[in-house]
CSV table of C-alpha atoms and ligand atoms in Angstrom, one decimal:
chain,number,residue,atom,x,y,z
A,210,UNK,CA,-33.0,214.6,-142.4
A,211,UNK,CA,-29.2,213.1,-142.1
A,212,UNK,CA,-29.8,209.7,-141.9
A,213,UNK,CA,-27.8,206.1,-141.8
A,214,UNK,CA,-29.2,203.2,-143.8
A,215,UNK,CA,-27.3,200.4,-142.1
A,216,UNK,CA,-27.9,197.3,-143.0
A,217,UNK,CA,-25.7,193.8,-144.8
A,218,UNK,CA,-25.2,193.6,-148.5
A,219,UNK,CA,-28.5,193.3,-150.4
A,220,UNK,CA,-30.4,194.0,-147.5
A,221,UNK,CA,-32.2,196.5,-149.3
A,222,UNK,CA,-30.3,200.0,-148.5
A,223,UNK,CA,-30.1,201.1,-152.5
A,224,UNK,CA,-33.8,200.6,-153.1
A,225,UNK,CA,-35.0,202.7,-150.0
A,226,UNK,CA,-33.0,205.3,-150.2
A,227,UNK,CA,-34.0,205.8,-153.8
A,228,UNK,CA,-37.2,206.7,-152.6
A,229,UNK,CA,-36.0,208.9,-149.8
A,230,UNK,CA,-34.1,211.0,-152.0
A,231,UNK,CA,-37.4,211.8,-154.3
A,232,UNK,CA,-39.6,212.0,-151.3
A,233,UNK,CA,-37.0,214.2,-149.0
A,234,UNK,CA,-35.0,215.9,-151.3
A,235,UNK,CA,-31.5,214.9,-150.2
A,236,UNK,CA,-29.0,213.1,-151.7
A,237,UNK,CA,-28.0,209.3,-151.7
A,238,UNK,CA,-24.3,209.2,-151.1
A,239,UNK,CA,-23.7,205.3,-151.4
A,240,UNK,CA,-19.7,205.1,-151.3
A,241,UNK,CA,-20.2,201.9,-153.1
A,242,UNK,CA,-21.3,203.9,-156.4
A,243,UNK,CA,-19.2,206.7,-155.8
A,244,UNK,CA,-16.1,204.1,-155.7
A,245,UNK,CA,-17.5,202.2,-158.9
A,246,UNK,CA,-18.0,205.3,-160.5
A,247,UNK,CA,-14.1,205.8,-160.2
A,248,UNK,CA,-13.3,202.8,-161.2
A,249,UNK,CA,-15.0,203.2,-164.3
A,250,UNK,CA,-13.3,206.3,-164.7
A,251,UNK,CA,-10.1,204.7,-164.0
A,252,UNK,CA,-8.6,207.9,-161.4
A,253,UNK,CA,-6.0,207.2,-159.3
A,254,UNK,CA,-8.4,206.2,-156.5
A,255,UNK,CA,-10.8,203.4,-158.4
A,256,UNK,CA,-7.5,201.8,-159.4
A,257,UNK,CA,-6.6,201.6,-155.9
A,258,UNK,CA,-10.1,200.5,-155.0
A,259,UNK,CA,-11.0,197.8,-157.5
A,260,UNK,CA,-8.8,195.0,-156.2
A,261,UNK,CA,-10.5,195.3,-152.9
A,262,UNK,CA,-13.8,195.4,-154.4
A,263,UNK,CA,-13.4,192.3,-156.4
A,264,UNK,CA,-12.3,190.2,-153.6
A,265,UNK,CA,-15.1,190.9,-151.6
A,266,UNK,CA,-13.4,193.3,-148.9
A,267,UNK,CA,-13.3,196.6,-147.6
A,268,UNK,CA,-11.6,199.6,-149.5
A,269,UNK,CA,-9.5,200.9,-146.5
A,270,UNK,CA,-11.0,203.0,-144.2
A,271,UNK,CA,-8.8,206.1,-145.5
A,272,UNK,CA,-9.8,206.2,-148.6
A,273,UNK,CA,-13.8,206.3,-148.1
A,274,UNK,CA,-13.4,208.3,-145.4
A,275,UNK,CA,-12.0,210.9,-147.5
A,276,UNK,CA,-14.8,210.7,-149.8
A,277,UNK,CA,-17.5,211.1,-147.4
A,278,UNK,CA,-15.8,213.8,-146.2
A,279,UNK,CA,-15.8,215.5,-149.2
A,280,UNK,CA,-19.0,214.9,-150.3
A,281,UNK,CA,-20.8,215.7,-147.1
A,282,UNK,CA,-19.7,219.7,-147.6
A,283,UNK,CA,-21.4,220.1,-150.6
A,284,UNK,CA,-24.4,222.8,-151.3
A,285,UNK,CA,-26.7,219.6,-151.8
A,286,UNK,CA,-26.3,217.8,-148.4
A,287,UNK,CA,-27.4,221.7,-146.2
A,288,UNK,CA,-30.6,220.3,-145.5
A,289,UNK,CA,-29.5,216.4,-145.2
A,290,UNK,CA,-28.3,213.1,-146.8
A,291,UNK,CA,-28.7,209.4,-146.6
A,292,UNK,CA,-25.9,207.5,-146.5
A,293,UNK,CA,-26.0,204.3,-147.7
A,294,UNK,CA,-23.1,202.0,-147.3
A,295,UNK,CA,-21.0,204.0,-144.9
A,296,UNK,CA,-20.0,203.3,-142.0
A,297,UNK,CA,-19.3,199.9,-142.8
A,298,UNK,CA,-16.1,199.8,-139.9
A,299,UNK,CA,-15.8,201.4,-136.2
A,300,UNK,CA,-12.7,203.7,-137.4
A,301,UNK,CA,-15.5,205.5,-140.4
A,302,UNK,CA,-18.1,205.7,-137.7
A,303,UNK,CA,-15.5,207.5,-135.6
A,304,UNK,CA,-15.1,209.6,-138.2
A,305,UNK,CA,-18.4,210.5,-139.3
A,306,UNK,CA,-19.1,211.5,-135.7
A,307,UNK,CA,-15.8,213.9,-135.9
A,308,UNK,CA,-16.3,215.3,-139.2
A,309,UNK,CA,-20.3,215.8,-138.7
A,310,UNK,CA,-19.5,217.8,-135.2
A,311,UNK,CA,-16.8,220.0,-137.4
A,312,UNK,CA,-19.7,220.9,-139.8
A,313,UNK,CA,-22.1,221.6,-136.7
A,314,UNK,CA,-24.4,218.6,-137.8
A,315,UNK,CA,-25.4,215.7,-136.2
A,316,UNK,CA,-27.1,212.5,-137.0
A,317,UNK,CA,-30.9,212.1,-137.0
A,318,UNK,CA,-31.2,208.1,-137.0
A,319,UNK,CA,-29.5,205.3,-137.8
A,320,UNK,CA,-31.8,202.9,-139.7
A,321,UNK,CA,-30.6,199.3,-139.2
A,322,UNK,CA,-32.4,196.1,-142.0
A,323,UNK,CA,-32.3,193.5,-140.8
A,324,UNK,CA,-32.4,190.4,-143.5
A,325,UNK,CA,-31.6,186.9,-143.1
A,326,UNK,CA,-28.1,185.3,-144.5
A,327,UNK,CA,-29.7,183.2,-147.3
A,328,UNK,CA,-32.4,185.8,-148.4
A,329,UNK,CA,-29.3,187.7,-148.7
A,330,UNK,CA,-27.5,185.6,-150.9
A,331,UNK,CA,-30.9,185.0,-152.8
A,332,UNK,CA,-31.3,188.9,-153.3
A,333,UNK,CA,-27.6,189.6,-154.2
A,334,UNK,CA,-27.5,186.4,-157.0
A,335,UNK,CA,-31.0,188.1,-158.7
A,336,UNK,CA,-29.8,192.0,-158.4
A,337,UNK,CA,-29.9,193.9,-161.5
A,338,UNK,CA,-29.0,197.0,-162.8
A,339,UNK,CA,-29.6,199.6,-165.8
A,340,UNK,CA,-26.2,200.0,-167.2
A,341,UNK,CA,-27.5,203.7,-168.3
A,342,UNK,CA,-29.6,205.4,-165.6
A,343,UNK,CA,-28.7,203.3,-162.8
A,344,UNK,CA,-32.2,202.0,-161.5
A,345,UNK,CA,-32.2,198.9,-159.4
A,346,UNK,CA,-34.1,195.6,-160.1
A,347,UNK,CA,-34.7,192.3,-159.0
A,348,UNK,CA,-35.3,189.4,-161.7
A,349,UNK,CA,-38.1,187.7,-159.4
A,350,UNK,CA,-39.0,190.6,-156.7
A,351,UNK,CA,-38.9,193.4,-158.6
A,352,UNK,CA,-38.6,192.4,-162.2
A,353,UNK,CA,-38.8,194.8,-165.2
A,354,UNK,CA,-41.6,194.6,-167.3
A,355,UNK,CA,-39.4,193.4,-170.4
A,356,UNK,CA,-36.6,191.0,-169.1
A,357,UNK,CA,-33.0,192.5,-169.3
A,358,UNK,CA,-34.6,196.3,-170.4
A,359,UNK,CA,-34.8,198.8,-168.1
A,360,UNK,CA,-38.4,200.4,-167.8
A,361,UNK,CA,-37.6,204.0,-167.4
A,362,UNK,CA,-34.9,204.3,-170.2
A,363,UNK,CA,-34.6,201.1,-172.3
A,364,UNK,CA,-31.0,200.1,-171.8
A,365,UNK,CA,-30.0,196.7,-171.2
A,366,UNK,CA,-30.0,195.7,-167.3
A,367,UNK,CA,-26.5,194.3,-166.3
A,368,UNK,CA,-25.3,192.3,-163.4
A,369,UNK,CA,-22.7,193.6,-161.0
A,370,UNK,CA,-19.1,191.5,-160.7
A,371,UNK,CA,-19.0,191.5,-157.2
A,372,UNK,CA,-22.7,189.5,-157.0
A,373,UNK,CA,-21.4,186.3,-158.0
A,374,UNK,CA,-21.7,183.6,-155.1
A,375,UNK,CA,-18.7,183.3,-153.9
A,376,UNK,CA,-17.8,186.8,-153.6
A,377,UNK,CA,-21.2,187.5,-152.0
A,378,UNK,CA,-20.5,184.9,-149.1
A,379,UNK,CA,-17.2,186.5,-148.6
A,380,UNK,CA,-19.0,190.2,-148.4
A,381,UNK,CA,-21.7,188.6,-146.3
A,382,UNK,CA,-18.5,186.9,-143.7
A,383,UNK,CA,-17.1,190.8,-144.0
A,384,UNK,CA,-20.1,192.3,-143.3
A,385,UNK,CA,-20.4,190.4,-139.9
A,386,UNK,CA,-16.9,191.0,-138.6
A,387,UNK,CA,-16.3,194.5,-138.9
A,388,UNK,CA,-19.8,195.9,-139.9
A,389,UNK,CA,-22.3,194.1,-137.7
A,390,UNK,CA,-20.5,195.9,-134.3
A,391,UNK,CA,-22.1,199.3,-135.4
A,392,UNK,CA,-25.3,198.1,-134.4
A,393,UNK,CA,-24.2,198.0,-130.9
A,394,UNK,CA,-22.1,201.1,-131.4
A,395,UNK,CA,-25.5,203.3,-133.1
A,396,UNK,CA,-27.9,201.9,-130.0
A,397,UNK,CA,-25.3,203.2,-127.3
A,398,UNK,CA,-26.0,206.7,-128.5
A,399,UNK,CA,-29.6,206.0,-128.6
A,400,UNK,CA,-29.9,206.6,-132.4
A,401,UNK,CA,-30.7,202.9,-133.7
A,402,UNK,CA,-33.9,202.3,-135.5
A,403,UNK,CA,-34.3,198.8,-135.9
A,404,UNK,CA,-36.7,197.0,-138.9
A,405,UNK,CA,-37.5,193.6,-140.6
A,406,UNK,CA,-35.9,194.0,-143.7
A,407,UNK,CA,-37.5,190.6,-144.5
A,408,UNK,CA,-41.0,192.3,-145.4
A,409,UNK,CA,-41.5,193.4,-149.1
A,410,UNK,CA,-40.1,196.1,-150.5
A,411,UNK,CA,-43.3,198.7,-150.5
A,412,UNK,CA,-43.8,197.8,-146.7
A,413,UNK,CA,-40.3,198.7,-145.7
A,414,UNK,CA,-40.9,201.7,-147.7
A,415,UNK,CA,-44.0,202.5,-144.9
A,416,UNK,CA,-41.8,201.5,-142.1
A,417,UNK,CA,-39.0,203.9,-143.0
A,418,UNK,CA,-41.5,206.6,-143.2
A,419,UNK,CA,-43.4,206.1,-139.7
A,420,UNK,CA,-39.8,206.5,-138.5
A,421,UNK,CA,-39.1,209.6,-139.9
A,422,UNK,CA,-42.2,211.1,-139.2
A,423,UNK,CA,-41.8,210.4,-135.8
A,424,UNK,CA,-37.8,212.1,-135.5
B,247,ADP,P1,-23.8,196.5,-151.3
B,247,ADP,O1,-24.8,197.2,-152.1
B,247,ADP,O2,-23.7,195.1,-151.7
B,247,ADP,O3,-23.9,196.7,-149.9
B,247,ADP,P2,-21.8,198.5,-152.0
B,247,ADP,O4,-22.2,199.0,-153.4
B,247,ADP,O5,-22.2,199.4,-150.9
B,247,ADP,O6,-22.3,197.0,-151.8
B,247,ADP,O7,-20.3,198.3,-152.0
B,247,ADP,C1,-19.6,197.6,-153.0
B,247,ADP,C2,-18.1,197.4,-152.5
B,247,ADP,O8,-17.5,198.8,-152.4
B,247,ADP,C3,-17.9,196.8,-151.2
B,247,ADP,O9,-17.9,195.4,-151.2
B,247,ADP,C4,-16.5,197.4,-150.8
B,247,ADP,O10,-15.5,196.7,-151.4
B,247,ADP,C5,-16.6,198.8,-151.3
B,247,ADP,N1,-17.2,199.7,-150.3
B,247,ADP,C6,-18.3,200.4,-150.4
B,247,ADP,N2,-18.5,201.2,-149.3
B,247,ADP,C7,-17.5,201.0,-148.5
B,247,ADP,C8,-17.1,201.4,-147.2
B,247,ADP,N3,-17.9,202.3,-146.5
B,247,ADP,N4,-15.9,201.0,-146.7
B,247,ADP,C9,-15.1,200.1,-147.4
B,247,ADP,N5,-15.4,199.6,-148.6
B,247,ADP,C10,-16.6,200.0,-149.1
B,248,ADP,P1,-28.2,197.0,-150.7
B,248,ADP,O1,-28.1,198.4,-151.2
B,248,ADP,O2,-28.5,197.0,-149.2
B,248,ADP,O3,-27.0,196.1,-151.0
B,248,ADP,P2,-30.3,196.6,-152.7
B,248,ADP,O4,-31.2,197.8,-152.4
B,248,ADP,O5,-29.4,196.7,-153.9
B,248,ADP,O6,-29.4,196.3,-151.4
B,248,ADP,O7,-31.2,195.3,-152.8
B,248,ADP,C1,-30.6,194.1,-153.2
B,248,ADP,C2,-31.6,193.3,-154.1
B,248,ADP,O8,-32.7,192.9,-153.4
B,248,ADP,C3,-32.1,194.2,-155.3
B,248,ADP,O9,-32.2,193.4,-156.5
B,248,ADP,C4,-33.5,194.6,-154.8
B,248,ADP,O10,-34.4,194.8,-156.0
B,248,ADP,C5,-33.9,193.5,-153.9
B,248,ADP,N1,-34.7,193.9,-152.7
B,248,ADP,C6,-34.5,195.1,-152.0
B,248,ADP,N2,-35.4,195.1,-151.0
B,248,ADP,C7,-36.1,194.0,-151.1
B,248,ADP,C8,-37.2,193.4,-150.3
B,248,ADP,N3,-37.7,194.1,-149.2
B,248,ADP,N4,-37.7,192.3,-150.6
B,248,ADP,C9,-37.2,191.6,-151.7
B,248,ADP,N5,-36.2,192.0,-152.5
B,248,ADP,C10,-35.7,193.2,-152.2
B,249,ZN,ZN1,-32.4,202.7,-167.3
């Protein structure tokens, strides 16, 4: 299964594809947490990438290209991959497509959320995080059991930099202008899936399913 998960920020692409990857057995390659886990690192690349991040914008298209590229030759992406986050531009669609025909692959679907602006906002202000293991959460739609501990491991939950309002308005006024126009690009080669990303989380979860079923 090589699959898209397009979609704005908070829409709900992290949390789906977390299933996908224990229920398919492909990886997640979200460029978002391959870029923050450089910038924790502190290479060459997550210093050139932070800045960006903070303000709410787009790494340039050179840069996460180059990572996507990499990524999608390893052993662990043979029988698929999800990619969640990327494309986020026309230019890194472009060069999926280019890269994907050099590895004689091609695209299965393009899953696109769909989620309103101030749900958005609402899901982006409550997202949490395990700082250790990673898992997702949602203070009121998908809380952990002890507030601020993570369920599966017990480290503290922490909140991301780049989900405080203003920046999230700013990645939702990104999102629009150069991410929204891969909607139109994904239908023109007839590989759009389109879904209420409004529903709760489980029933998404079905939706996604049905659809993959039925490729
Ligand atoms: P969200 O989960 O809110 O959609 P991500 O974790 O995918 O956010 O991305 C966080 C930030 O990382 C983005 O705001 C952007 O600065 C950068 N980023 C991630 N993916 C891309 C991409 N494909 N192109 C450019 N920048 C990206
Ligand atoms: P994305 O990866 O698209 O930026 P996430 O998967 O991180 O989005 O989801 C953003 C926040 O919204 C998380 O806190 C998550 O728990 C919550 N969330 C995800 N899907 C739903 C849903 N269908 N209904 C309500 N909250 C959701
Ligand atoms: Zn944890």
């Amino acid at each position: 299964m090589k699959l898209i998960l397009l979609g704005p920020p908070g829409a709900g692409k992290g949390t789906q594809a977390k299933t996908l990857v224990d229920e398919y057995g492909i990886p997640q390659i979200s460029t978002g947490d391959i870029l923050r886990a450089a910038v924790k690192e502190g290479t060459e690349m997550g210093l050139k990438a932070k800045a960006f991040m903070d303000a709410g914008g787009l790494v340039p298209d050179e840069v996460v290209i180059g990572i996507v590229r990499d990524r999608l030759q390893h052993d662990d992406c043979a029988k698929g991959f999800i990619l969640d986050g990327f494309p986020r531009t026309v230019p890194q669609a472009d060069a999926l497509q280019s890269t994907l025909s050099g590895l004689q692959k091609e695209l299965d679907l393009v899953i696109s959320l769909a989620v309103d602006g101030e749900a958005l906002v609402e899901r982006l202000a409550g997202r949490r995080a395990c700082g250790s293991c990673g898992r997702g959460y949602h203070v009121s739609y998908e809380p952990p059991k002890k507030s601020d501990v993570c369920d599966v491991c017990g480290a503290a939950l922490v909140q991301r930099a780049d989900d405080q309002e203003e920046t999230i308005r700013k990645r939702l006024a990104v999102y629009d202008e150069q991410t929204a126009p891969l909607i139109a690009y994904y239908r023109g080669c007839g590989l759009l899936r389109e879904l209420d990303g409004m529903k709760p989380i489980d029933e998404v979860r079905t939706r996604i399913s049905d659809l993959l079923k039925a490729v």
